[in-house]
Amino acid sequence: NSGLRIRGLQVEYTSGQPALGQVSLTLPEHGIYTIIGPSGSGKSTLLRAVAGLLPSYEGELLFNGKSVHDKETLIGLVPQNYGLLPWKTVRDNIRVAMRITSPDRESKRVMEAEISHWLKSMGIAELAGRYPLSLSGGQQQRVAIARAFAIRPTILLLDEPFSALDAITREALQQIFLDNWLAHPATTLFVTHDVEEAILLGQKVIVMPSAKQDTPEILDNTPVFA
Ligand code: ADP
Ligand code: ADP
């Protein structure tokens, strides 16, 4: 019963056209599970369903036996376009997400210290007062990841977080992400189109099929950090 269980998940944006067909997955708690597959195979749709961003879907999404959309399951999302609020500073972006997800979690002082901790751990302490649109893509990506960790998620969802980065920046961020993840090992779904990255990071590699009636293939893997 423990971990993330997806049973018979089906999504249609337009009726009669499956965007995602019959996906069933059982994933133990506290792992990184990478998702690869052709464009249009439903990787983002799968994340959106778990994130609770779809108006409807068929099937069951359970975490430790309860709906993932129950209050006690916090979901951290790093969307493809970073999802930062442009009119708020980096620090404010993180604070807003913490307030929304845990309105009465702790004192202001503790919260500010935690924001500083996550900014530092992502190597962007000096960007706290900047606005997102004044940052590079890689810097915005770090902010989005810091924000997702800062809410102390039970489930962490990342949609191609490093795909827009040059190879050197990508490698650095993979390492920083792993260090942070090891300190806070949420159950993680990580979409990537990079097979090497999928194998580097994933305890299981989920291969989405191109035909919607087929089920994903799940490969057990020994990631580098294991
Ligand atoms: P992937 O992330 O693997 O590229 P997506 O989840 O984005 O796949 O898309 C799966 C299918 O759903 C595709 O056929 C895509 O065209 C369709 N789709 C995705 N988003 C929408 C949307 N907002 N409205 C209608 N169809 C969509
Ligand atoms: P609003 O009520 O203002 O529309 P949103 O739900 O859009 O609030 O959230 C505000 C900001 O907090 C957004 O940038 C959003 O991406 C971020 N956020 C909300 N929930 C989470 C979460 N679980 N993980 C990471 N960021 C989140």
PDB file of C-alpha atoms and ligand atoms in Angstrom:
ATOM      1  CA  ASN A   1       0.000   0.000   0.000  1.00  0.00           C
ATOM      2  CA  SER A   2       2.938   2.339   0.525  1.00  0.00           C
ATOM      3  CA  GLY A   3       4.348   4.618  -2.123  1.00  0.00           C
ATOM      4  CA  LEU A   4       2.752   6.024  -5.240  1.00  0.00           C
ATOM      5  CA  ARG A   5       0.152   3.843  -6.977  1.00  0.00           C
ATOM      6  CA  ILE A   6      -1.335   4.844 -10.273  1.00  0.00           C
ATOM      7  CA  ARG A   7      -4.157   2.596 -11.415  1.00  0.00           C
ATOM      8  CA  GLY A   8      -5.764   2.679 -14.828  1.00  0.00           C
ATOM      9  CA  LEU A   9      -5.054   6.369 -15.392  1.00  0.00           C
ATOM     10  CA  GLN A  10      -6.648   7.677 -18.581  1.00  0.00           C
ATOM     11  CA  VAL A  11      -6.804  11.265 -19.731  1.00  0.00           C
ATOM     12  CA  GLU A  12      -8.636  12.862 -22.656  1.00  0.00           C
ATOM     13  CA  TYR A  13      -8.430  16.592 -23.336  1.00  0.00           C
ATOM     14  CA  THR A  14     -10.792  16.206 -26.294  1.00  0.00           C
ATOM     15  CA  SER A  15     -13.382  13.471 -26.016  1.00  0.00           C
ATOM     16  CA  GLY A  16     -12.499  10.339 -27.935  1.00  0.00           C
ATOM     17  CA  GLN A  17      -8.798  11.222 -28.223  1.00  0.00           C
ATOM     18  CA  PRO A  18      -6.758   9.685 -25.437  1.00  0.00           C
ATOM     19  CA  ALA A  19      -3.803  11.832 -24.344  1.00  0.00           C
ATOM     20  CA  LEU A  20      -2.790   9.126 -21.925  1.00  0.00           C
ATOM     21  CA  GLY A  21      -4.081   5.571 -21.959  1.00  0.00           C
ATOM     22  CA  GLN A  22      -4.359   3.028 -19.169  1.00  0.00           C
ATOM     23  CA  VAL A  23      -1.267   3.818 -17.171  1.00  0.00           C
ATOM     24  CA  SER A  24      -0.695   1.718 -14.067  1.00  0.00           C
ATOM     25  CA  LEU A  25       2.457   2.126 -11.996  1.00  0.00           C
ATOM     26  CA  THR A  26       3.481   1.103  -8.495  1.00  0.00           C
ATOM     27  CA  LEU A  27       6.430   3.125  -7.228  1.00  0.00           C
ATOM     28  CA  PRO A  28       7.983   2.772  -3.760  1.00  0.00           C
ATOM     29  CA  GLU A  29       8.237   5.839  -1.543  1.00  0.00           C
ATOM     30  CA  HIS A  30      11.432   7.968  -1.579  1.00  0.00           C
ATOM     31  CA  GLY A  31      12.734   7.167  -5.045  1.00  0.00           C
ATOM     32  CA  ILE A  32      13.493   9.062  -8.208  1.00  0.00           C
ATOM     33  CA  TYR A  33      11.563   7.665 -11.148  1.00  0.00           C
ATOM     34  CA  THR A  34      12.461   9.025 -14.539  1.00  0.00           C
ATOM     35  CA  ILE A  35       9.964   9.109 -17.399  1.00  0.00           C
ATOM     36  CA  ILE A  36      11.065   9.030 -21.019  1.00  0.00           C
ATOM     37  CA  GLY A  37       9.156   8.480 -24.231  1.00  0.00           C
ATOM     38  CA  PRO A  38       8.368  10.098 -27.551  1.00  0.00           C
ATOM     39  CA  SER A  39       6.924  13.575 -27.801  1.00  0.00           C
ATOM     40  CA  GLY A  40       3.152  13.402 -27.382  1.00  0.00           C
ATOM     41  CA  SER A  41       3.229  10.145 -25.410  1.00  0.00           C
ATOM     42  CA  GLY A  42       1.660  11.833 -22.385  1.00  0.00           C
ATOM     43  CA  LYS A  43       4.622  12.507 -20.066  1.00  0.00           C
ATOM     44  CA  SER A  44       3.509  16.026 -19.166  1.00  0.00           C
ATOM     45  CA  THR A  45      -0.104  14.882 -18.940  1.00  0.00           C
ATOM     46  CA  LEU A  46       0.888  12.234 -16.409  1.00  0.00           C
ATOM     47  CA  LEU A  47       2.604  14.874 -14.259  1.00  0.00           C
ATOM     48  CA  ARG A  48      -0.366  17.231 -14.608  1.00  0.00           C
ATOM     49  CA  ALA A  49      -2.736  14.498 -13.450  1.00  0.00           C
ATOM     50  CA  VAL A  50      -0.632  13.795 -10.352  1.00  0.00           C
ATOM     51  CA  ALA A  51      -0.215  17.548  -9.727  1.00  0.00           C
ATOM     52  CA  GLY A  52      -3.994  17.964  -9.707  1.00  0.00           C
ATOM     53  CA  LEU A  53      -3.977  20.343 -12.650  1.00  0.00           C
ATOM     54  CA  LEU A  54      -6.495  18.439 -14.797  1.00  0.00           C
ATOM     55  CA  PRO A  55     -10.234  19.025 -14.540  1.00  0.00           C
ATOM     56  CA  SER A  56     -10.864  15.301 -14.935  1.00  0.00           C
ATOM     57  CA  TYR A  57      -9.243  11.941 -15.426  1.00  0.00           C
ATOM     58  CA  GLU A  58     -10.174   8.297 -15.109  1.00  0.00           C
ATOM     59  CA  GLY A  59      -8.425   5.969 -12.719  1.00  0.00           C
ATOM     60  CA  GLU A  60      -6.883   6.184  -9.291  1.00  0.00           C
ATOM     61  CA  LEU A  61      -3.899   8.124  -7.988  1.00  0.00           C
ATOM     62  CA  LEU A  62      -2.918   6.971  -4.524  1.00  0.00           C
ATOM     63  CA  PHE A  63      -0.125   7.807  -2.146  1.00  0.00           C
ATOM     64  CA  ASN A  64       0.246   5.462   0.825  1.00  0.00           C
ATOM     65  CA  GLY A  65      -3.277   4.224   0.181  1.00  0.00           C
ATOM     66  CA  LYS A  66      -4.961   7.649   0.022  1.00  0.00           C
ATOM     67  CA  SER A  67      -5.726   9.963  -2.864  1.00  0.00           C
ATOM     68  CA  VAL A  68      -2.649  12.004  -3.810  1.00  0.00           C
ATOM     69  CA  HIS A  69      -4.933  15.025  -3.740  1.00  0.00           C
ATOM     70  CA  ASP A  70      -5.653  14.596  -0.028  1.00  0.00           C
ATOM     71  CA  LYS A  71      -4.531  17.528   2.080  1.00  0.00           C
ATOM     72  CA  GLU A  72      -1.702  15.637   3.785  1.00  0.00           C
ATOM     73  CA  THR A  73       0.144  14.945   0.532  1.00  0.00           C
ATOM     74  CA  LEU A  74       2.094  18.007  -0.543  1.00  0.00           C
ATOM     75  CA  ILE A  75       3.038  18.089  -4.195  1.00  0.00           C
ATOM     76  CA  GLY A  76       5.978  20.171  -5.397  1.00  0.00           C
ATOM     77  CA  LEU A  77       5.958  20.937  -9.088  1.00  0.00           C
ATOM     78  CA  VAL A  78       8.735  22.226 -11.317  1.00  0.00           C
ATOM     79  CA  PRO A  79       6.882  22.976 -14.555  1.00  0.00           C
ATOM     80  CA  GLN A  80       8.599  23.204 -17.931  1.00  0.00           C
ATOM     81  CA  ASN A  81       8.265  27.013 -18.044  1.00  0.00           C
ATOM     82  CA  TYR A  82       9.400  27.402 -14.378  1.00  0.00           C
ATOM     83  CA  GLY A  83       6.031  28.855 -13.277  1.00  0.00           C
ATOM     84  CA  LEU A  84       7.499  31.802 -11.376  1.00  0.00           C
ATOM     85  CA  LEU A  85       5.432  34.884 -10.617  1.00  0.00           C
ATOM     86  CA  PRO A  86       7.165  37.667 -12.612  1.00  0.00           C
ATOM     87  CA  TRP A  87       6.026  40.523 -10.365  1.00  0.00           C
ATOM     88  CA  LYS A  88       7.520  38.974  -7.244  1.00  0.00           C
ATOM     89  CA  THR A  89      11.154  38.648  -6.259  1.00  0.00           C
ATOM     90  CA  VAL A  90      12.855  35.271  -6.015  1.00  0.00           C
ATOM     91  CA  ARG A  91      12.479  35.260  -2.225  1.00  0.00           C
ATOM     92  CA  ASP A  92       8.810  36.274  -2.461  1.00  0.00           C
ATOM     93  CA  ASN A  93       8.111  33.547  -5.021  1.00  0.00           C
ATOM     94  CA  ILE A  94       9.338  30.927  -2.598  1.00  0.00           C
ATOM     95  CA  ARG A  95       7.541  32.486   0.359  1.00  0.00           C
ATOM     96  CA  VAL A  96       4.211  32.559  -1.526  1.00  0.00           C
ATOM     97  CA  ALA A  97       4.445  28.859  -2.324  1.00  0.00           C
ATOM     98  CA  MET A  98       5.294  28.006   1.310  1.00  0.00           C
ATOM     99  CA  ARG A  99       2.387  30.121   2.600  1.00  0.00           C
ATOM    100  CA  ILE A 100      -0.088  28.567   0.169  1.00  0.00           C
ATOM    101  CA  THR A 101       0.923  25.008   0.925  1.00  0.00           C
ATOM    102  CA  SER A 102       1.370  25.332   4.719  1.00  0.00           C
ATOM    103  CA  PRO A 103      -0.396  28.499   5.916  1.00  0.00           C
ATOM    104  CA  ASP A 104       0.428  27.975   9.588  1.00  0.00           C
ATOM    105  CA  ARG A 105       3.552  25.934   9.441  1.00  0.00           C
ATOM    106  CA  GLU A 106       5.942  27.945  11.560  1.00  0.00           C
ATOM    107  CA  SER A 107       7.236  31.337  12.603  1.00  0.00           C
ATOM    108  CA  LYS A 108       8.220  33.971  10.114  1.00  0.00           C
ATOM    109  CA  ARG A 109      11.843  33.819  11.245  1.00  0.00           C
ATOM    110  CA  VAL A 110      12.090  30.062  10.676  1.00  0.00           C
ATOM    111  CA  MET A 111      10.455  30.413   7.286  1.00  0.00           C
ATOM    112  CA  GLU A 112      12.870  33.146   6.165  1.00  0.00           C
ATOM    113  CA  ALA A 113      15.815  31.031   7.350  1.00  0.00           C
ATOM    114  CA  GLU A 114      14.487  28.105   5.347  1.00  0.00           C
ATOM    115  CA  ILE A 115      14.129  30.212   2.229  1.00  0.00           C
ATOM    116  CA  SER A 116      17.754  31.327   2.648  1.00  0.00           C
ATOM    117  CA  HIS A 117      18.823  27.718   3.132  1.00  0.00           C
ATOM    118  CA  TRP A 118      17.184  26.544  -0.099  1.00  0.00           C
ATOM    119  CA  LEU A 119      18.502  29.488  -2.095  1.00  0.00           C
ATOM    120  CA  LYS A 120      21.995  28.782  -0.825  1.00  0.00           C
ATOM    121  CA  SER A 121      21.711  25.063  -1.475  1.00  0.00           C
ATOM    122  CA  MET A 122      20.752  25.798  -5.085  1.00  0.00           C
ATOM    123  CA  GLY A 123      23.687  28.209  -5.395  1.00  0.00           C
ATOM    124  CA  ILE A 124      21.518  31.317  -5.869  1.00  0.00           C
ATOM    125  CA  ALA A 125      21.684  33.107  -2.506  1.00  0.00           C
ATOM    126  CA  GLU A 126      22.691  36.330  -4.250  1.00  0.00           C
ATOM    127  CA  LEU A 127      19.572  36.299  -6.443  1.00  0.00           C
ATOM    128  CA  ALA A 128      17.061  36.569  -3.561  1.00  0.00           C
ATOM    129  CA  GLY A 129      16.004  40.131  -4.375  1.00  0.00           C
ATOM    130  CA  ARG A 130      15.930  39.786  -8.159  1.00  0.00           C
ATOM    131  CA  TYR A 131      12.843  39.444 -10.343  1.00  0.00           C
ATOM    132  CA  PRO A 132      12.458  36.250 -12.422  1.00  0.00           C
ATOM    133  CA  LEU A 133      12.481  37.935 -15.818  1.00  0.00           C
ATOM    134  CA  SER A 134      15.891  39.460 -15.087  1.00  0.00           C
ATOM    135  CA  LEU A 135      17.345  35.954 -14.666  1.00  0.00           C
ATOM    136  CA  SER A 136      18.686  33.441 -17.170  1.00  0.00           C
ATOM    137  CA  GLY A 137      16.746  30.252 -17.860  1.00  0.00           C
ATOM    138  CA  GLY A 138      19.161  28.237 -15.753  1.00  0.00           C
ATOM    139  CA  GLN A 139      18.806  30.650 -12.841  1.00  0.00           C
ATOM    140  CA  GLN A 140      14.992  30.572 -13.054  1.00  0.00           C
ATOM    141  CA  GLN A 141      15.197  26.804 -13.112  1.00  0.00           C
ATOM    142  CA  ARG A 142      17.175  26.841  -9.848  1.00  0.00           C
ATOM    143  CA  VAL A 143      14.563  29.114  -8.273  1.00  0.00           C
ATOM    144  CA  ALA A 144      11.762  26.774  -9.356  1.00  0.00           C
ATOM    145  CA  ILE A 145      13.610  23.797  -7.866  1.00  0.00           C
ATOM    146  CA  ALA A 146      14.369  25.682  -4.627  1.00  0.00           C
ATOM    147  CA  ARG A 147      10.670  26.560  -4.371  1.00  0.00           C
ATOM    148  CA  ALA A 148       9.586  22.966  -4.919  1.00  0.00           C
ATOM    149  CA  PHE A 149      11.943  21.688  -2.183  1.00  0.00           C
ATOM    150  CA  ALA A 150      10.999  24.530   0.177  1.00  0.00           C
ATOM    151  CA  ILE A 151       7.412  23.367   0.521  1.00  0.00           C
ATOM    152  CA  ARG A 152       8.742  20.024   1.870  1.00  0.00           C
ATOM    153  CA  PRO A 153       6.891  17.982  -0.711  1.00  0.00           C
ATOM    154  CA  THR A 154       5.809  14.389  -0.262  1.00  0.00           C
ATOM    155  CA  ILE A 155       5.768  14.065  -4.031  1.00  0.00           C
ATOM    156  CA  LEU A 156       8.089  16.016  -6.284  1.00  0.00           C
ATOM    157  CA  LEU A 157       7.291  16.440  -9.986  1.00  0.00           C
ATOM    158  CA  LEU A 158       9.795  17.802 -12.501  1.00  0.00           C
ATOM    159  CA  ASP A 159       9.005  18.334 -16.182  1.00  0.00           C
ATOM    160  CA  GLU A 160      12.220  18.341 -18.237  1.00  0.00           C
ATOM    161  CA  PRO A 161      13.914  20.617 -15.721  1.00  0.00           C
ATOM    162  CA  PHE A 162      17.347  20.663 -17.346  1.00  0.00           C
ATOM    163  CA  SER A 163      16.500  20.338 -21.027  1.00  0.00           C
ATOM    164  CA  ALA A 164      17.047  24.003 -21.934  1.00  0.00           C
ATOM    165  CA  LEU A 165      20.508  24.156 -20.377  1.00  0.00           C
ATOM    166  CA  ASP A 166      23.947  23.782 -21.911  1.00  0.00           C
ATOM    167  CA  ALA A 167      25.782  20.552 -21.079  1.00  0.00           C
ATOM    168  CA  ILE A 168      28.032  22.024 -18.386  1.00  0.00           C
ATOM    169  CA  THR A 169      25.242  23.838 -16.553  1.00  0.00           C
ATOM    170  CA  ARG A 170      23.074  20.729 -16.837  1.00  0.00           C
ATOM    171  CA  GLU A 171      25.702  18.524 -15.200  1.00  0.00           C
ATOM    172  CA  ALA A 172      26.204  21.009 -12.389  1.00  0.00           C
ATOM    173  CA  LEU A 173      22.474  21.228 -11.767  1.00  0.00           C
ATOM    174  CA  GLN A 174      22.003  17.460 -11.848  1.00  0.00           C
ATOM    175  CA  GLN A 175      24.578  17.191  -9.072  1.00  0.00           C
ATOM    176  CA  ILE A 176      23.051  20.024  -7.014  1.00  0.00           C
ATOM    177  CA  PHE A 177      19.596  18.502  -7.485  1.00  0.00           C
ATOM    178  CA  LEU A 178      20.823  15.091  -6.325  1.00  0.00           C
ATOM    179  CA  ASP A 179      22.535  16.538  -3.241  1.00  0.00           C
ATOM    180  CA  ASN A 180      19.330  18.315  -2.277  1.00  0.00           C
ATOM    181  CA  TRP A 181      17.184  15.327  -3.066  1.00  0.00           C
ATOM    182  CA  LEU A 182      19.314  13.052  -0.874  1.00  0.00           C
ATOM    183  CA  ALA A 183      18.733  15.497   1.998  1.00  0.00           C
ATOM    184  CA  HIS A 184      14.998  15.501   1.271  1.00  0.00           C
ATOM    185  CA  PRO A 185      14.112  12.324  -0.641  1.00  0.00           C
ATOM    186  CA  ALA A 186      10.554  12.963  -1.796  1.00  0.00           C
ATOM    187  CA  THR A 187       8.909  10.445  -4.095  1.00  0.00           C
ATOM    188  CA  THR A 188       9.945  11.951  -7.407  1.00  0.00           C
ATOM    189  CA  LEU A 189       8.679  11.755 -10.981  1.00  0.00           C
ATOM    190  CA  PHE A 190      11.226  13.271 -13.334  1.00  0.00           C
ATOM    191  CA  VAL A 191      10.344  13.723 -17.011  1.00  0.00           C
ATOM    192  CA  THR A 192      13.260  13.987 -19.412  1.00  0.00           C
ATOM    193  CA  HIS A 193      13.840  13.408 -23.106  1.00  0.00           C
ATOM    194  CA  ASP A 194      17.462  12.570 -22.412  1.00  0.00           C
ATOM    195  CA  VAL A 195      18.010   8.819 -22.041  1.00  0.00           C
ATOM    196  CA  GLU A 196      21.390   9.366 -20.385  1.00  0.00           C
ATOM    197  CA  GLU A 197      19.818  11.611 -17.771  1.00  0.00           C
ATOM    198  CA  ALA A 198      17.028   9.082 -17.186  1.00  0.00           C
ATOM    199  CA  ILE A 199      19.587   6.373 -16.460  1.00  0.00           C
ATOM    200  CA  LEU A 200      21.818   8.663 -14.416  1.00  0.00           C
ATOM    201  CA  LEU A 201      19.032   9.714 -12.022  1.00  0.00           C
ATOM    202  CA  GLY A 202      16.276   7.101 -12.034  1.00  0.00           C
ATOM    203  CA  GLN A 203      15.880   4.110  -9.728  1.00  0.00           C
ATOM    204  CA  LYS A 204      13.306   3.053 -12.255  1.00  0.00           C
ATOM    205  CA  VAL A 205      13.054   4.292 -15.802  1.00  0.00           C
ATOM    206  CA  ILE A 206       9.472   4.490 -17.071  1.00  0.00           C
ATOM    207  CA  VAL A 207       9.282   4.287 -20.837  1.00  0.00           C
ATOM    208  CA  MET A 208       6.047   5.734 -22.196  1.00  0.00           C
ATOM    209  CA  PRO A 209       4.744   3.909 -25.285  1.00  0.00           C
ATOM    210  CA  SER A 210       3.969   5.779 -28.489  1.00  0.00           C
ATOM    211  CA  ALA A 211       0.665   3.892 -28.899  1.00  0.00           C
ATOM    212  CA  LYS A 212      -1.854   4.960 -26.272  1.00  0.00           C
ATOM    213  CA  GLN A 213      -3.287   1.450 -25.871  1.00  0.00           C
ATOM    214  CA  ASP A 214       0.102   0.054 -24.788  1.00  0.00           C
ATOM    215  CA  THR A 215       1.278   0.172 -21.188  1.00  0.00           C
ATOM    216  CA  PRO A 216       4.512   1.850 -20.100  1.00  0.00           C
ATOM    217  CA  GLU A 217       7.550  -0.335 -19.688  1.00  0.00           C
ATOM    218  CA  ILE A 218       9.349  -0.059 -16.340  1.00  0.00           C
ATOM    219  CA  LEU A 219      13.068  -0.761 -16.212  1.00  0.00           C
ATOM    220  CA  ASP A 220      14.844  -1.277 -12.908  1.00  0.00           C
ATOM    221  CA  ASN A 221      18.035   0.708 -12.870  1.00  0.00           C
ATOM    222  CA  THR A 222      20.980   1.353 -10.596  1.00  0.00           C
ATOM    223  CA  PRO A 223      21.514   5.098 -10.659  1.00  0.00           C
ATOM    224  CA  VAL A 224      24.974   6.538 -10.078  1.00  0.00           C
ATOM    225  CA  PHE A 225      24.212   7.799  -6.588  1.00  0.00           C
ATOM    226  CA  ALA A 226      22.831   4.493  -5.242  1.00  0.00           C
TER     227      ALA A 226
HETATM  228  P1  ADP B   1       4.566  14.640 -23.862  1.00  0.00           P
HETATM  229  O1  ADP B   1       4.775  15.394 -22.573  1.00  0.00           O
HETATM  230  O2  ADP B   1       4.986  13.209 -23.764  1.00  0.00           O
HETATM  231  O3  ADP B   1       5.149  15.306 -25.065  1.00  0.00           O
HETATM  232  P2  ADP B   1       1.834  15.521 -23.575  1.00  0.00           P
HETATM  233  O4  ADP B   1       1.351  15.028 -22.271  1.00  0.00           O
HETATM  234  O5  ADP B   1       2.237  16.939 -23.689  1.00  0.00           O
HETATM  235  O6  ADP B   1       2.994  14.562 -24.099  1.00  0.00           O
HETATM  236  O7  ADP B   1       0.707  15.270 -24.664  1.00  0.00           O
HETATM  237  C1  ADP B   1      -0.006  14.036 -24.801  1.00  0.00           C
HETATM  238  C2  ADP B   1      -1.094  14.200 -25.853  1.00  0.00           C
HETATM  239  O8  ADP B   1      -2.084  15.119 -25.374  1.00  0.00           O
HETATM  240  C3  ADP B   1      -0.612  14.764 -27.158  1.00  0.00           C
HETATM  241  O9  ADP B   1      -1.352  14.130 -28.185  1.00  0.00           O
HETATM  242  C4  ADP B   1      -0.930  16.231 -27.064  1.00  0.00           C
HETATM  243  O10 ADP B   1      -1.131  16.795 -28.329  1.00  0.00           O
HETATM  244  C5  ADP B   1      -2.209  16.239 -26.239  1.00  0.00           C
HETATM  245  N1  ADP B   1      -2.338  17.449 -25.402  1.00  0.00           N
HETATM  246  C6  ADP B   1      -1.445  17.892 -24.469  1.00  0.00           C
HETATM  247  N2  ADP B   1      -1.883  18.994 -23.847  1.00  0.00           N
HETATM  248  C7  ADP B   1      -3.108  19.269 -24.388  1.00  0.00           C
HETATM  249  C8  ADP B   1      -4.082  20.293 -24.159  1.00  0.00           C
HETATM  250  N3  ADP B   1      -3.881  21.232 -23.238  1.00  0.00           N
HETATM  251  N4  ADP B   1      -5.208  20.251 -24.911  1.00  0.00           N
HETATM  252  C9  ADP B   1      -5.408  19.284 -25.832  1.00  0.00           C
HETATM  253  N5  ADP B   1      -4.534  18.298 -26.083  1.00  0.00           N
HETATM  254  C10 ADP B   1      -3.395  18.280 -25.387  1.00  0.00           C
HETATM  255  P1  ADP B   2      -2.837  31.830  -6.945  1.00  0.00           P
HETATM  256  O1  ADP B   2      -3.939  31.536  -5.964  1.00  0.00           O
HETATM  257  O2  ADP B   2      -2.218  33.176  -6.745  1.00  0.00           O
HETATM  258  O3  ADP B   2      -3.211  31.531  -8.370  1.00  0.00           O
HETATM  259  P2  ADP B   2      -1.052  29.609  -7.295  1.00  0.00           P
HETATM  260  O4  ADP B   2      -1.717  28.355  -6.858  1.00  0.00           O
HETATM  261  O5  ADP B   2      -0.962  29.908  -8.755  1.00  0.00           O
HETATM  262  O6  ADP B   2      -1.671  30.838  -6.511  1.00  0.00           O
HETATM  263  O7  ADP B   2       0.409  29.587  -6.682  1.00  0.00           O
HETATM  264  C1  ADP B   2       1.203  30.731  -6.590  1.00  0.00           C
HETATM  265  C2  ADP B   2       2.629  30.361  -6.858  1.00  0.00           C
HETATM  266  O8  ADP B   2       3.039  29.309  -6.003  1.00  0.00           O
HETATM  267  C3  ADP B   2       2.779  29.864  -8.285  1.00  0.00           C
HETATM  268  O9  ADP B   2       3.955  30.376  -8.837  1.00  0.00           O
HETATM  269  C4  ADP B   2       2.824  28.383  -8.137  1.00  0.00           C
HETATM  270  O10 ADP B   2       3.587  27.799  -9.185  1.00  0.00           O
HETATM  271  C5  ADP B   2       3.488  28.212  -6.771  1.00  0.00           C
HETATM  272  N1  ADP B   2       3.068  26.963  -6.154  1.00  0.00           N
HETATM  273  C6  ADP B   2       1.848  26.644  -5.717  1.00  0.00           C
HETATM  274  N2  ADP B   2       1.802  25.404  -5.250  1.00  0.00           N
HETATM  275  C7  ADP B   2       3.057  24.894  -5.421  1.00  0.00           C
HETATM  276  C8  ADP B   2       3.673  23.645  -5.140  1.00  0.00           C
HETATM  277  N3  ADP B   2       2.977  22.636  -4.606  1.00  0.00           N
HETATM  278  N4  ADP B   2       4.970  23.504  -5.451  1.00  0.00           N
HETATM  279  C9  ADP B   2       5.674  24.497  -5.991  1.00  0.00           C
HETATM  280  N5  ADP B   2       5.148  25.690  -6.273  1.00  0.00           N
HETATM  281  C10 ADP B   2       3.861  25.885  -5.988  1.00  0.00           C
END
